[in-house]
Amino acid sequence: MSKLKTITMEWTGNSLVLVDQRYLPLEETYVECKNYKEVAVAIKDMIVRGAPAIGASAAFGYVLGVKEFINTENFDEKMKEVKETLANTRPTAVNLFWALDRMEKRLNEIKNEENLIELIEKEALDIAYEDIEANKAMGRFGGELLNDGDTVLTHCNAGALATVDYGTALGVIRGARELGKDIKVYADETRPYLQGARLTVWELYKDGFDVTLISDNMAGWVMKQGKINAVVVGADRIAANGDVANKIGTYSVALLAKEHGIPFYVAAPLSTIDLNTPTGNEIPIEERSHKEVRYCHKSKMVPEEIKVYNPAFDVTPNELVTAIITEKGVVRPPYSENLKKLFEK
């Protein structure tokens, strides 16, 4: 029985154990998911978050579904239900649907095999381990774009906690350090869920980086002061034309970077690139609970009767993106042509 254990998740062979990211960094607690429905709840409630981590978690959730229904007469029907339940958790992160489609395809290929469970478990583990390798490759490619002594601004959390391990945007920062470069980081707190404050700063501090936390509305001012040399963010979906859906506030950071002549880089694996979505206009944007805005942690900030708008993501137009860093290399405009080439290699 194969196993996996990283900072984000542990696959025991019979359950998926996730670090509960809602309580980091003040509490390090874990949630054990013993069936696919528990994995779905973990994704929807943001116990696990970040597009690559969501995809890998859904793959393991699919395995748990196979184990639960393997001996039932209506196995095919039940597995459709498993896939639909997991797919309906969060609509924006395309890695979720990519992973589930890959798991379903593999299941159809091995349906009559005696070691079906072993093979479907291997597929989920492959997804997880491939994510780690992809992140490290992105780190090597992206690390070359940063100069020794640079200070990088990042938004949200695109680190080890948003992936199976290592990270996308933070993987680039780690990759630069592994190339011997001294890199400092400014991290936006990323309201309203504070992934930057709670997760990114915690990760980088534990890794020994010089990291400074700022509120989201300080980004323009620190750029104007000359404190930022590059912006590196992750992505939840990249359209065929290079438009990028990422955590709410990314679009504002990209506009500020353009105004101040600062390169704006996006780090994401190929599984985040959706050639079936022509532009950012077609990307579904999740709106989350209004409670996330009305409350800061457990403290109510405004009365219940106040109207709230809480989209979880925004879309950065491709013309604001300097380059997209993938595990197959760095892609520059024109994105409509060059992203497609990645899948031809």
Coordinates of N, CA and C in Angstrom, one line a residue, residues 156-311:
C156 N -1.9 36.3 -1.9 CA -2.6 35.1 -1.5 C -1.5 34.1 -1.1
N157 N -1.8 32.8 -1.2 CA -0.8 31.8 -0.8 C -0.7 30.8 -2.0
A158 N 0.5 30.8 -2.7 CA 0.8 29.9 -3.7 C 2.0 29.1 -3.4
G159 N 2.0 28.6 -2.2 CA 3.2 27.9 -1.6 C 3.0 26.4 -1.5
A160 N 3.7 25.8 -0.6 CA 3.6 24.4 -0.4 C 2.1 24.0 0.1
L161 N 1.5 24.9 0.8 CA 0.2 24.7 1.3 C -0.9 24.8 0.3
A162 N -0.6 25.4 -0.9 CA -1.6 25.5 -2.0 C -1.4 24.4 -3.0
T163 N -0.4 23.6 -2.8 CA 0.0 22.5 -3.7 C 0.2 21.2 -2.8
V164 N 0.7 20.2 -3.5 CA 1.0 19.0 -2.7 C 2.2 19.3 -1.8
D165 N 3.2 20.0 -2.4 CA 4.4 20.4 -1.7 C 5.2 21.4 -2.6
Y166 N 6.0 22.2 -2.0 CA 7.0 23.1 -2.6 C 6.3 24.4 -3.1
G167 N 5.3 24.4 -3.9 CA 4.6 25.6 -4.2 C 4.9 26.1 -5.7
T168 N 4.0 27.0 -6.1 CA 4.1 27.6 -7.5 C 4.8 28.9 -7.4
A169 N 4.1 29.9 -7.0 CA 4.8 31.3 -6.8 C 5.9 31.2 -5.8
L170 N 5.6 30.6 -4.6 CA 6.6 30.5 -3.6 C 7.7 29.5 -4.1
G171 N 7.3 28.5 -4.9 CA 8.3 27.6 -5.5 C 9.3 28.4 -6.3
V172 N 8.9 29.4 -7.0 CA 9.8 30.3 -7.8 C 10.8 31.0 -6.9
I173 N 10.3 31.5 -5.8 CA 11.1 32.1 -4.8 C 12.1 31.2 -4.2
R174 N 11.6 30.0 -3.9 CA 12.5 28.9 -3.3 C 13.5 28.5 -4.4
G175 N 13.1 28.5 -5.7 CA 14.0 28.1 -6.7 C 15.1 29.1 -6.9
A176 N 14.8 30.4 -6.8 CA 15.8 31.4 -6.9 C 16.8 31.3 -5.7
R177 N 16.4 31.0 -4.5 CA 17.3 30.8 -3.4 C 18.2 29.6 -3.7
E178 N 17.6 28.5 -4.2 CA 18.5 27.4 -4.5 C 19.5 27.6 -5.6
L179 N 19.3 28.7 -6.4 CA 20.3 29.1 -7.3 C 21.3 30.0 -6.7
G180 N 21.2 30.2 -5.4 CA 22.2 31.0 -4.7 C 21.8 32.5 -4.6
K181 N 20.6 32.9 -4.9 CA 20.2 34.3 -4.9 C 19.5 34.6 -3.6
D182 N 19.8 35.8 -3.1 CA 19.2 36.4 -1.9 C 17.9 37.1 -2.3
I183 N 16.8 36.5 -1.9 CA 15.5 37.1 -2.2 C 14.7 37.4 -1.0
K184 N 14.2 38.7 -1.0 CA 13.3 39.1 0.1 C 11.9 39.1 -0.4
V185 N 10.9 39.1 0.5 CA 9.5 39.0 0.1 C 8.6 39.9 0.8
Y186 N 7.7 40.6 0.1 CA 6.6 41.3 0.7 C 5.4 40.5 0.4
A187 N 4.5 40.2 1.4 CA 3.3 39.4 1.2 C 2.1 40.3 1.5
D188 N 1.2 40.4 0.5 CA -0.1 41.0 0.8 C -0.9 40.1 1.8
E189 N -1.6 40.7 2.7 CA -2.4 39.9 3.6 C -3.5 39.1 3.0
T190 N -4.0 39.7 1.9 CA -5.1 39.0 1.0 C -6.4 38.8 1.7
R191 N -7.1 39.9 1.8 CA -8.4 39.9 2.4 C -9.4 39.3 1.4
P192 N -10.5 38.8 1.9 CA -10.9 38.7 3.3 C -10.5 37.5 4.1
Y193 N -9.9 36.5 3.4 CA -9.6 35.2 4.1 C -8.2 35.2 4.6
L194 N -7.4 36.2 4.3 CA -6.1 36.4 4.9 C -5.1 35.3 4.6
Q195 N -5.1 34.7 3.4 CA -4.2 33.6 3.1 C -2.8 34.1 3.1
G196 N -2.5 35.3 2.7 CA -1.2 35.8 2.7 C -0.6 36.0 4.1
A197 N -1.5 36.6 5.0 CA -1.0 36.8 6.4 C -0.9 35.5 7.1
R198 N -1.9 34.6 7.0 CA -1.9 33.4 7.8 C -1.0 32.3 7.3
L199 N -0.9 32.2 5.9 CA -0.2 31.0 5.4 C 1.1 31.4 4.7
T200 N 1.1 32.4 3.8 CA 2.4 32.7 3.1 C 3.5 33.1 4.1
V201 N 3.1 34.1 5.0 CA 4.2 34.6 5.9 C 4.7 33.4 6.8
W202 N 3.8 32.6 7.2 CA 4.1 31.4 8.1 C 5.1 30.5 7.4
E203 N 4.7 30.2 6.1 CA 5.6 29.3 5.3 C 7.0 29.9 5.1
L204 N 7.0 31.1 4.7 CA 8.3 31.7 4.3 C 9.2 32.0 5.6
Y205 N 8.5 32.3 6.7 CA 9.2 32.5 7.9 C 9.9 31.2 8.4
K206 N 9.1 30.1 8.3 CA 9.6 28.8 8.7 C 10.8 28.4 7.8
D207 N 10.8 28.9 6.6 CA 11.9 28.5 5.7 C 13.0 29.5 5.7
G208 N 13.0 30.4 6.6 CA 14.1 31.3 6.9 C 14.2 32.5 5.9
F209 N 13.1 32.8 5.2 CA 13.1 34.0 4.3 C 12.9 35.3 5.1
D210 N 13.5 36.3 4.5 CA 13.2 37.7 5.0 C 11.9 38.1 4.4
V211 N 10.8 38.0 5.2 CA 9.5 38.3 4.7 C 8.8 39.4 5.5
T212 N 8.1 40.3 4.8 CA 7.4 41.4 5.4 C 5.9 41.4 5.0
L213 N 5.1 41.4 6.0 CA 3.6 41.4 5.8 C 3.1 42.9 5.6
I214 N 2.3 43.1 4.5 CA 1.6 44.4 4.4 C 0.1 44.1 4.1
S215 N -0.6 45.2 4.4 CA -2.1 45.1 4.0 C -2.2 45.3 2.5
D216 N -3.3 44.8 2.0 CA -3.5 44.8 0.5 C -3.4 46.2 0.0
N217 N -3.9 47.2 0.7 CA -3.9 48.6 0.2 C -2.6 49.3 0.3
M218 N -1.5 48.6 0.7 CA -0.2 49.2 0.7 C 0.6 48.9 -0.5
A219 N 0.1 47.9 -1.3 CA 1.0 47.4 -2.4 C 1.5 48.5 -3.4
G220 N 0.6 49.5 -3.7 CA 1.0 50.6 -4.6 C 2.0 51.4 -4.0
W221 N 1.9 51.7 -2.7 CA 2.8 52.6 -2.1 C 4.2 52.0 -2.0
V222 N 4.3 50.7 -1.6 CA 5.6 50.1 -1.5 C 6.3 50.0 -2.9
M223 N 5.5 49.8 -3.9 CA 6.0 49.8 -5.3 C 6.6 51.2 -5.6
K224 N 5.8 52.3 -5.3 CA 6.2 53.6 -5.6 C 7.5 54.0 -4.8
Q225 N 7.7 53.4 -3.7 CA 8.9 53.6 -2.9 C 10.1 52.8 -3.4
G226 N 9.9 52.0 -4.5 CA 11.0 51.3 -5.1 C 11.4 50.1 -4.3
K227 N 10.5 49.6 -3.4 CA 10.8 48.4 -2.6 C 10.6 47.1 -3.3
I228 N 9.9 47.1 -4.5 CA 9.5 45.8 -5.1 C 10.2 45.7 -6.5
N229 N 10.8 44.6 -6.8 CA 11.5 44.4 -8.1 C 10.7 43.5 -9.0
A230 N 9.8 42.7 -8.4 CA 9.0 41.7 -9.3 C 7.8 41.3 -8.5
V231 N 6.7 40.9 -9.2 CA 5.6 40.3 -8.5 C 5.5 38.9 -9.1
V232 N 5.2 38.0 -8.2 CA 5.0 36.6 -8.6 C 3.8 36.1 -7.9
V233 N 2.8 35.6 -8.6 CA 1.6 35.0 -8.1 C 1.3 33.7 -8.7
G234 N 0.3 33.0 -8.1 CA -0.1 31.7 -8.7 C -1.3 31.9 -9.5
A235 N -2.1 30.9 -9.8 CA -3.3 31.0 -10.6 C -4.2 29.8 -10.3
D236 N -5.5 30.0 -10.5 CA -6.5 29.0 -10.3 C -7.0 28.5 -11.7
R237 N -6.9 29.4 -12.7 CA -7.3 28.9 -14.0 C -6.6 30.0 -15.0
I238 N -6.0 29.5 -16.0 CA -5.5 30.4 -17.1 C -6.2 30.0 -18.4
A239 N -6.8 31.0 -18.9 CA -7.6 30.8 -20.2 C -6.6 30.7 -21.4
A240 N -7.2 30.2 -22.5 CA -6.3 29.9 -23.7 C -5.6 31.2 -24.2
N241 N -6.2 32.4 -23.9 CA -5.5 33.6 -24.4 C -4.6 34.2 -23.3
G242 N -4.4 33.5 -22.2 CA -3.5 34.0 -21.2 C -4.1 34.8 -20.1
D243 N -5.4 35.1 -20.1 CA -6.1 35.7 -19.0 C -6.0 34.8 -17.8
V244 N -5.8 35.4 -16.6 CA -5.4 34.6 -15.4 C -6.5 34.9 -14.3
A245 N -7.1 33.8 -13.9 CA -8.0 33.9 -12.7 C -7.2 33.5 -11.5
N246 N -7.2 34.4 -10.5 CA -6.4 34.1 -9.3 C -7.2 34.8 -8.1
K247 N -6.7 34.7 -6.9 CA -7.4 35.2 -5.7 C -7.7 36.7 -5.9
I248 N -8.9 37.1 -5.4 CA -9.4 38.4 -5.5 C -8.3 39.4 -5.0
G249 N -8.1 40.4 -5.8 CA -7.0 41.4 -5.5 C -5.8 41.3 -6.4
T250 N -5.7 40.2 -7.1 CA -4.6 40.0 -8.1 C -4.6 41.0 -9.2
Y251 N -5.8 41.3 -9.7 CA -6.0 42.2 -10.8 C -5.4 43.6 -10.4
S252 N -5.8 44.0 -9.2 CA -5.3 45.3 -8.7 C -3.8 45.4 -8.6
V253 N -3.2 44.3 -8.1 CA -1.7 44.2 -8.0 C -1.1 44.3 -9.4
A254 N -1.7 43.6 -10.4 CA -1.2 43.6 -11.8 C -1.2 45.0 -12.4
L255 N -2.3 45.7 -12.1 CA -2.4 47.1 -12.6 C -1.3 48.0 -12.0
L256 N -1.1 47.9 -10.7 CA -0.1 48.6 -10.0 C 1.3 48.3 -10.5
A257 N 1.5 47.0 -10.8 CA 2.8 46.6 -11.3 C 3.1 47.3 -12.7
K258 N 2.1 47.3 -13.5 CA 2.3 47.9 -14.8 C 2.6 49.4 -14.7
E259 N 1.8 50.1 -13.8 CA 2.0 51.5 -13.6 C 3.4 51.8 -13.2
H260 N 4.0 50.9 -12.4 CA 5.4 51.2 -11.8 C 6.5 50.4 -12.6
G261 N 6.1 49.8 -13.7 CA 7.2 49.2 -14.6 C 7.8 48.0 -13.9
I262 N 7.0 47.2 -13.2 CA 7.5 46.1 -12.4 C 7.0 44.8 -13.2
P263 N 7.8 43.8 -13.4 CA 7.4 42.6 -14.1 C 6.4 41.8 -13.2
F264 N 5.3 41.3 -13.9 CA 4.3 40.6 -13.2 C 4.3 39.2 -13.7
Y265 N 4.7 38.2 -12.9 CA 4.8 36.8 -13.3 C 3.8 36.0 -12.7
V266 N 3.3 35.0 -13.4 CA 2.3 34.0 -12.9 C 2.9 32.6 -13.0
A267 N 2.9 31.9 -11.9 CA 3.5 30.6 -11.9 C 2.4 29.6 -11.7
A268 N 2.3 28.6 -12.7 CA 1.2 27.6 -12.6 C 1.5 26.4 -13.5
P269 N 1.1 25.2 -13.0 CA 1.4 24.0 -13.8 C 0.5 23.9 -15.0
L270 N 0.8 23.1 -16.0 CA 0.0 22.9 -17.2 C -1.5 22.5 -16.8
S271 N -1.7 21.8 -15.7 CA -3.0 21.5 -15.3 C -3.9 22.7 -15.0
T272 N -3.3 23.8 -14.8 CA -4.1 25.1 -14.5 C -4.5 25.8 -15.8
I273 N -3.8 25.4 -16.9 CA -4.1 26.1 -18.2 C -5.3 25.4 -18.9
D274 N -6.3 26.1 -19.2 CA -7.5 25.6 -19.7 C -7.7 26.1 -21.1
L275 N -7.2 25.3 -22.1 CA -7.4 25.7 -23.5 C -8.8 25.6 -24.0
N276 N -9.7 25.0 -23.2 CA -11.1 25.0 -23.6 C -11.9 26.2 -23.2
T277 N -11.2 27.1 -22.4 CA -11.8 28.3 -22.0 C -11.1 29.4 -22.8
P278 N -11.8 30.0 -23.8 CA -11.1 31.0 -24.7 C -10.5 32.2 -24.0
T279 N -11.3 32.8 -23.1 CA -10.8 34.1 -22.5 C -11.2 34.1 -21.0
G280 N -10.7 35.0 -20.3 CA -11.1 35.1 -18.9 C -12.6 35.4 -18.6
N281 N -13.3 35.9 -19.7 CA -14.7 36.2 -19.5 C -15.5 35.0 -19.3
E282 N -15.0 33.8 -19.7 CA -15.8 32.5 -19.6 C -15.4 31.8 -18.3
I283 N -14.5 32.3 -17.5 CA -14.1 31.6 -16.3 C -15.2 31.8 -15.2
P284 N -15.8 30.8 -14.7 CA -16.8 31.0 -13.6 C -16.1 31.5 -12.3
I285 N -16.6 32.5 -11.7 CA -16.1 33.1 -10.5 C -16.9 32.7 -9.3
E286 N -16.3 32.0 -8.4 CA -17.0 31.6 -7.2 C -17.3 32.8 -6.3
E287 N -18.5 32.9 -5.8 CA -18.8 33.9 -4.7 C -18.9 33.1 -3.4
R288 N -18.2 33.5 -2.4 CA -18.2 32.8 -1.1 C -19.1 33.4 -0.1
S289 N -19.2 32.8 1.0 CA -20.0 33.2 2.1 C -19.7 34.7 2.5
H290 N -20.8 35.4 2.7 CA -20.7 36.8 3.1 C -20.1 36.9 4.5
K291 N -20.2 35.8 5.3 CA -19.6 35.8 6.6 C -18.1 36.1 6.6
E292 N -17.4 35.7 5.5 CA -16.0 35.9 5.4 C -15.6 37.4 5.5
V293 N -16.5 38.2 5.0 CA -16.3 39.7 5.0 C -16.9 40.3 6.2
R294 N -18.0 39.9 6.7 CA -18.6 40.5 7.9 C -17.8 40.2 9.1
Y295 N -17.0 39.1 9.1 CA -16.2 38.8 10.3 C -14.8 38.8 10.0
C296 N -14.0 39.1 11.0 CA -12.5 38.9 10.9 C -12.2 37.9 12.0
H297 N -11.8 36.7 11.5 CA -11.7 35.5 12.4 C -13.0 35.3 13.1
K298 N -13.2 35.5 14.4 CA -14.4 35.2 15.0 C -15.1 36.5 15.5
S299 N -14.5 37.7 15.1 CA -15.1 39.0 15.5 C -15.9 39.6 14.4
K300 N -17.2 39.9 14.7 CA -18.1 40.5 13.7 C -17.6 42.0 13.5
M301 N -17.5 42.4 12.3 CA -17.0 43.7 11.9 C -18.2 44.6 11.5
V302 N -19.3 44.1 10.9 CA -20.4 44.9 10.5 C -21.7 44.2 10.8
P303 N -22.8 44.9 10.9 CA -24.1 44.2 11.1 C -24.5 43.3 10.0
E304 N -25.4 42.3 10.3 CA -25.8 41.3 9.3 C -26.6 42.0 8.2
E305 N -27.3 43.1 8.4 CA -28.1 43.7 7.4 C -27.3 44.4 6.3
I306 N -26.0 44.6 6.5 CA -25.2 45.3 5.5 C -24.9 44.3 4.3
K307 N -25.2 44.8 3.1 CA -25.0 44.0 1.9 C -23.5 43.7 1.7
V308 N -23.2 42.5 1.2 CA -21.8 42.1 1.0 C -21.6 41.5 -0.4
Y309 N -20.6 41.8 -1.1 CA -20.2 41.1 -2.3 C -18.9 40.5 -2.1
N310 N -18.8 39.2 -2.3 CA -17.6 38.4 -1.9 C -17.1 37.5 -3.0
P311 N -16.7 37.9 -4.2 CA -16.1 37.0 -5.2 C -14.8 36.6 -4.7

